[in-house]
Amino acid sequence: MITQGVRIATRCDACGGVLTRDIGQFIDRGRLWWGTEGACQSCTVAWCEQDSGSETPEEIRQALLCEHGPARLRLTGPETSPVSVLRALRELRGLTLTQAKALAAELKSTGLVGTVVEMEFMAAQLWQHSVRSVVEPRPR
């Protein structure tokens, strides 16, 4: 399982105490998941939320990107067929041909940027369509 998370301490709106939030994103059984849970150290405020889908809430993405930095997904090898890349992107993302061409050009030139989990998820999906890629984490 590929996972990435961050713990954030904020102020509890209910009592003013310290609210600890655990935020994460992970791949499980071929699906991209995200989750957030929180608990106040001073009162009964607590929650746990988890979901899957193609889009992680931006608040969760930004917290992960801020803590861990972005990762870059690039195509590997010049032998990758442009048709295979376009087909994979259209199927995986539900893109129009024009959108897929733009994304394929970005993937081939500078690479796509996102959280490590998002880029690993996309790399695995591309691999299923015989499109080889590599995820490069941001150097620290």
PDB file of C-alpha atoms in Angstrom:
ATOM      1  CA  MET A   1       0.000   0.000   0.000  1.00  0.00           C
ATOM      2  CA  ILE A   2       1.321   3.458  -0.889  1.00  0.00           C
ATOM      3  CA  THR A   3       0.412   6.105   1.668  1.00  0.00           C
ATOM      4  CA  GLN A   4       1.298   9.643   2.665  1.00  0.00           C
ATOM      5  CA  GLY A   5       0.057  11.663   5.608  1.00  0.00           C
ATOM      6  CA  VAL A   6       0.480  14.703   7.780  1.00  0.00           C
ATOM      7  CA  ARG A   7      -0.545  15.662  11.327  1.00  0.00           C
ATOM      8  CA  ILE A   8      -1.660  19.243  11.894  1.00  0.00           C
ATOM      9  CA  ALA A   9      -2.493  20.973  15.176  1.00  0.00           C
ATOM     10  CA  THR A  10      -5.072  23.772  14.951  1.00  0.00           C
ATOM     11  CA  ARG A  11      -7.464  25.619  17.253  1.00  0.00           C
ATOM     12  CA  CYS A  12     -10.778  23.947  18.097  1.00  0.00           C
ATOM     13  CA  ASP A  13     -13.707  26.147  17.048  1.00  0.00           C
ATOM     14  CA  ALA A  14     -15.886  24.700  19.811  1.00  0.00           C
ATOM     15  CA  CYS A  15     -13.698  25.270  22.879  1.00  0.00           C
ATOM     16  CA  GLY A  16     -10.488  26.960  21.755  1.00  0.00           C
ATOM     17  CA  GLY A  17      -8.378  23.944  22.713  1.00  0.00           C
ATOM     18  CA  VAL A  18      -5.855  22.106  20.555  1.00  0.00           C
ATOM     19  CA  LEU A  19      -7.430  20.151  17.706  1.00  0.00           C
ATOM     20  CA  THR A  20      -5.185  17.504  16.146  1.00  0.00           C
ATOM     21  CA  ARG A  21      -5.961  16.559  12.537  1.00  0.00           C
ATOM     22  CA  ASP A  22      -4.517  13.538  10.722  1.00  0.00           C
ATOM     23  CA  ILE A  23      -4.763  13.926   6.955  1.00  0.00           C
ATOM     24  CA  GLY A  24      -3.766  11.305   4.415  1.00  0.00           C
ATOM     25  CA  GLN A  25      -3.990   9.858   0.967  1.00  0.00           C
ATOM     26  CA  PHE A  26      -3.393   6.220   0.016  1.00  0.00           C
ATOM     27  CA  ILE A  27      -3.855   3.550  -2.631  1.00  0.00           C
ATOM     28  CA  ASP A  28      -5.723   0.434  -1.605  1.00  0.00           C
ATOM     29  CA  ARG A  29      -7.042  -2.342  -3.848  1.00  0.00           C
ATOM     30  CA  GLY A  30      -6.386  -0.296  -6.984  1.00  0.00           C
ATOM     31  CA  ARG A  31      -8.240   2.795  -5.792  1.00  0.00           C
ATOM     32  CA  LEU A  32      -7.100   6.239  -4.694  1.00  0.00           C
ATOM     33  CA  TRP A  33      -8.394   7.044  -1.203  1.00  0.00           C
ATOM     34  CA  TRP A  34      -8.183  10.044   1.092  1.00  0.00           C
ATOM     35  CA  GLY A  35      -9.026  10.468   4.720  1.00  0.00           C
ATOM     36  CA  THR A  36      -9.083  12.983   7.504  1.00  0.00           C
ATOM     37  CA  GLU A  37      -9.771  12.618  11.175  1.00  0.00           C
ATOM     38  CA  GLY A  38      -9.533  14.973  14.066  1.00  0.00           C
ATOM     39  CA  ALA A  39      -9.959  15.154  17.796  1.00  0.00           C
ATOM     40  CA  CYS A  40      -9.839  17.977  20.286  1.00  0.00           C
ATOM     41  CA  GLN A  41      -7.678  17.386  23.355  1.00  0.00           C
ATOM     42  CA  SER A  42      -9.991  19.510  25.519  1.00  0.00           C
ATOM     43  CA  CYS A  43     -13.561  18.666  24.470  1.00  0.00           C
ATOM     44  CA  THR A  44     -15.612  15.990  22.701  1.00  0.00           C
ATOM     45  CA  VAL A  45     -15.184  17.328  19.145  1.00  0.00           C
ATOM     46  CA  ALA A  46     -14.021  14.441  16.946  1.00  0.00           C
ATOM     47  CA  TRP A  47     -14.635  13.070  13.456  1.00  0.00           C
ATOM     48  CA  CYS A  48     -13.354  10.602  10.891  1.00  0.00           C
ATOM     49  CA  GLU A  49     -13.995  10.880   7.162  1.00  0.00           C
ATOM     50  CA  GLN A  50     -12.723   8.715   4.308  1.00  0.00           C
ATOM     51  CA  ASP A  51     -13.597   8.447   0.640  1.00  0.00           C
ATOM     52  CA  SER A  52     -12.207   7.419  -2.723  1.00  0.00           C
ATOM     53  CA  GLY A  53     -12.447   8.736  -6.215  1.00  0.00           C
ATOM     54  CA  SER A  54     -10.467  10.500  -8.872  1.00  0.00           C
ATOM     55  CA  GLU A  55     -10.401  13.821  -6.993  1.00  0.00           C
ATOM     56  CA  THR A  56      -9.023  14.295  -3.502  1.00  0.00           C
ATOM     57  CA  PRO A  57     -10.337  17.431  -1.752  1.00  0.00           C
ATOM     58  CA  GLU A  58      -7.959  20.321  -2.435  1.00  0.00           C
ATOM     59  CA  GLU A  59      -7.453  21.029   1.287  1.00  0.00           C
ATOM     60  CA  ILE A  60      -6.025  17.517   1.746  1.00  0.00           C
ATOM     61  CA  ARG A  61      -3.860  17.752  -1.393  1.00  0.00           C
ATOM     62  CA  GLN A  62      -2.434  21.107  -0.326  1.00  0.00           C
ATOM     63  CA  ALA A  63      -1.611  19.879   3.200  1.00  0.00           C
ATOM     64  CA  LEU A  64       0.281  16.896   1.742  1.00  0.00           C
ATOM     65  CA  LEU A  65       2.060  18.995  -0.881  1.00  0.00           C
ATOM     66  CA  CYS A  66       3.052  21.569   1.749  1.00  0.00           C
ATOM     67  CA  GLU A  67       4.458  18.920   4.103  1.00  0.00           C
ATOM     68  CA  HIS A  68       6.092  16.527   1.609  1.00  0.00           C
ATOM     69  CA  GLY A  69       6.517  18.533  -1.575  1.00  0.00           C
ATOM     70  CA  PRO A  70       5.319  17.535  -5.038  1.00  0.00           C
ATOM     71  CA  ALA A  71       6.274  14.460  -7.030  1.00  0.00           C
ATOM     72  CA  ARG A  72       6.678  14.428 -10.802  1.00  0.00           C
ATOM     73  CA  LEU A  73       5.437  11.692 -13.156  1.00  0.00           C
ATOM     74  CA  ARG A  74       7.373  11.302 -16.409  1.00  0.00           C
ATOM     75  CA  LEU A  75       7.238   8.902 -19.302  1.00  0.00           C
ATOM     76  CA  THR A  76      10.254   6.613 -19.576  1.00  0.00           C
ATOM     77  CA  GLY A  77      11.765   5.414 -22.793  1.00  0.00           C
ATOM     78  CA  PRO A  78      11.332   6.896 -26.229  1.00  0.00           C
ATOM     79  CA  GLU A  79       9.554   3.735 -27.406  1.00  0.00           C
ATOM     80  CA  THR A  80       6.237   4.688 -25.804  1.00  0.00           C
ATOM     81  CA  SER A  81       3.602   4.991 -28.507  1.00  0.00           C
ATOM     82  CA  PRO A  82       1.764   8.346 -28.499  1.00  0.00           C
ATOM     83  CA  VAL A  83      -1.425   6.457 -29.363  1.00  0.00           C
ATOM     84  CA  SER A  84      -1.054   4.258 -26.258  1.00  0.00           C
ATOM     85  CA  VAL A  85      -0.513   7.311 -24.066  1.00  0.00           C
ATOM     86  CA  LEU A  86      -3.557   9.102 -25.502  1.00  0.00           C
ATOM     87  CA  ARG A  87      -5.749   6.019 -25.155  1.00  0.00           C
ATOM     88  CA  ALA A  88      -4.639   5.461 -21.560  1.00  0.00           C
ATOM     89  CA  LEU A  89      -5.191   9.087 -20.553  1.00  0.00           C
ATOM     90  CA  ARG A  90      -8.615   9.222 -22.180  1.00  0.00           C
ATOM     91  CA  GLU A  91      -9.737   6.007 -20.466  1.00  0.00           C
ATOM     92  CA  LEU A  92      -8.220   6.830 -17.077  1.00  0.00           C
ATOM     93  CA  ARG A  93      -9.305  10.431 -16.831  1.00  0.00           C
ATOM     94  CA  GLY A  94     -12.356  10.558 -19.121  1.00  0.00           C
ATOM     95  CA  LEU A  95     -10.713  13.241 -21.253  1.00  0.00           C
ATOM     96  CA  THR A  96     -11.571  14.512 -24.696  1.00  0.00           C
ATOM     97  CA  LEU A  97      -8.947  13.934 -27.375  1.00  0.00           C
ATOM     98  CA  THR A  98      -7.856  17.583 -27.161  1.00  0.00           C
ATOM     99  CA  GLN A  99      -7.492  17.387 -23.372  1.00  0.00           C
ATOM    100  CA  ALA A 100      -5.613  14.083 -23.614  1.00  0.00           C
ATOM    101  CA  LYS A 101      -3.202  15.559 -26.191  1.00  0.00           C
ATOM    102  CA  ALA A 102      -2.417  18.493 -23.900  1.00  0.00           C
ATOM    103  CA  LEU A 103      -1.881  16.217 -20.891  1.00  0.00           C
ATOM    104  CA  ALA A 104       0.252  13.797 -22.951  1.00  0.00           C
ATOM    105  CA  ALA A 105       2.443  16.674 -24.125  1.00  0.00           C
ATOM    106  CA  GLU A 106       2.932  17.797 -20.527  1.00  0.00           C
ATOM    107  CA  LEU A 107       3.636  14.229 -19.398  1.00  0.00           C
ATOM    108  CA  LYS A 108       6.251  13.831 -22.143  1.00  0.00           C
ATOM    109  CA  SER A 109       7.965  17.202 -21.650  1.00  0.00           C
ATOM    110  CA  THR A 110       7.979  18.497 -18.067  1.00  0.00           C
ATOM    111  CA  GLY A 111       5.961  15.707 -16.451  1.00  0.00           C
ATOM    112  CA  LEU A 112       2.804  15.851 -14.354  1.00  0.00           C
ATOM    113  CA  VAL A 113       3.031  17.148 -10.787  1.00  0.00           C
ATOM    114  CA  GLY A 114       0.982  16.108  -7.765  1.00  0.00           C
ATOM    115  CA  THR A 115       1.246  14.252  -4.481  1.00  0.00           C
ATOM    116  CA  VAL A 116       3.405  11.128  -4.407  1.00  0.00           C
ATOM    117  CA  VAL A 117       0.287   8.998  -3.980  1.00  0.00           C
ATOM    118  CA  GLU A 118      -1.510  10.614  -6.948  1.00  0.00           C
ATOM    119  CA  MET A 119       1.510  10.184  -9.205  1.00  0.00           C
ATOM    120  CA  GLU A 120       2.091   6.551  -8.113  1.00  0.00           C
ATOM    121  CA  PHE A 121      -1.597   5.832  -8.715  1.00  0.00           C
ATOM    122  CA  MET A 122      -1.435   7.301 -12.211  1.00  0.00           C
ATOM    123  CA  ALA A 123       1.823   5.438 -12.948  1.00  0.00           C
ATOM    124  CA  ALA A 124       0.149   2.144 -11.983  1.00  0.00           C
ATOM    125  CA  GLN A 125      -2.820   2.926 -14.217  1.00  0.00           C
ATOM    126  CA  LEU A 126      -0.537   3.821 -17.126  1.00  0.00           C
ATOM    127  CA  TRP A 127       1.405   0.584 -16.582  1.00  0.00           C
ATOM    128  CA  GLN A 128      -1.851  -1.374 -17.032  1.00  0.00           C
ATOM    129  CA  HIS A 129      -2.042   0.222 -20.496  1.00  0.00           C
ATOM    130  CA  SER A 130       1.601  -0.711 -21.265  1.00  0.00           C
ATOM    131  CA  VAL A 131       2.761   2.882 -20.810  1.00  0.00           C
ATOM    132  CA  ARG A 132       5.964   3.041 -18.783  1.00  0.00           C
ATOM    133  CA  SER A 133       6.556   5.958 -16.457  1.00  0.00           C
ATOM    134  CA  VAL A 134       8.528   6.906 -13.380  1.00  0.00           C
ATOM    135  CA  VAL A 135       7.649   8.947 -10.306  1.00  0.00           C
ATOM    136  CA  GLU A 136      10.352  11.328  -9.158  1.00  0.00           C
ATOM    137  CA  PRO A 137       9.892  12.737  -5.656  1.00  0.00           C
ATOM    138  CA  ARG A 138      11.095  16.264  -5.043  1.00  0.00           C
ATOM    139  CA  PRO A 139      14.687  16.211  -3.774  1.00  0.00           C
ATOM    140  CA  ARG A 140      15.026  17.327  -0.134  1.00  0.00           C
TER     141      ARG A 140
END
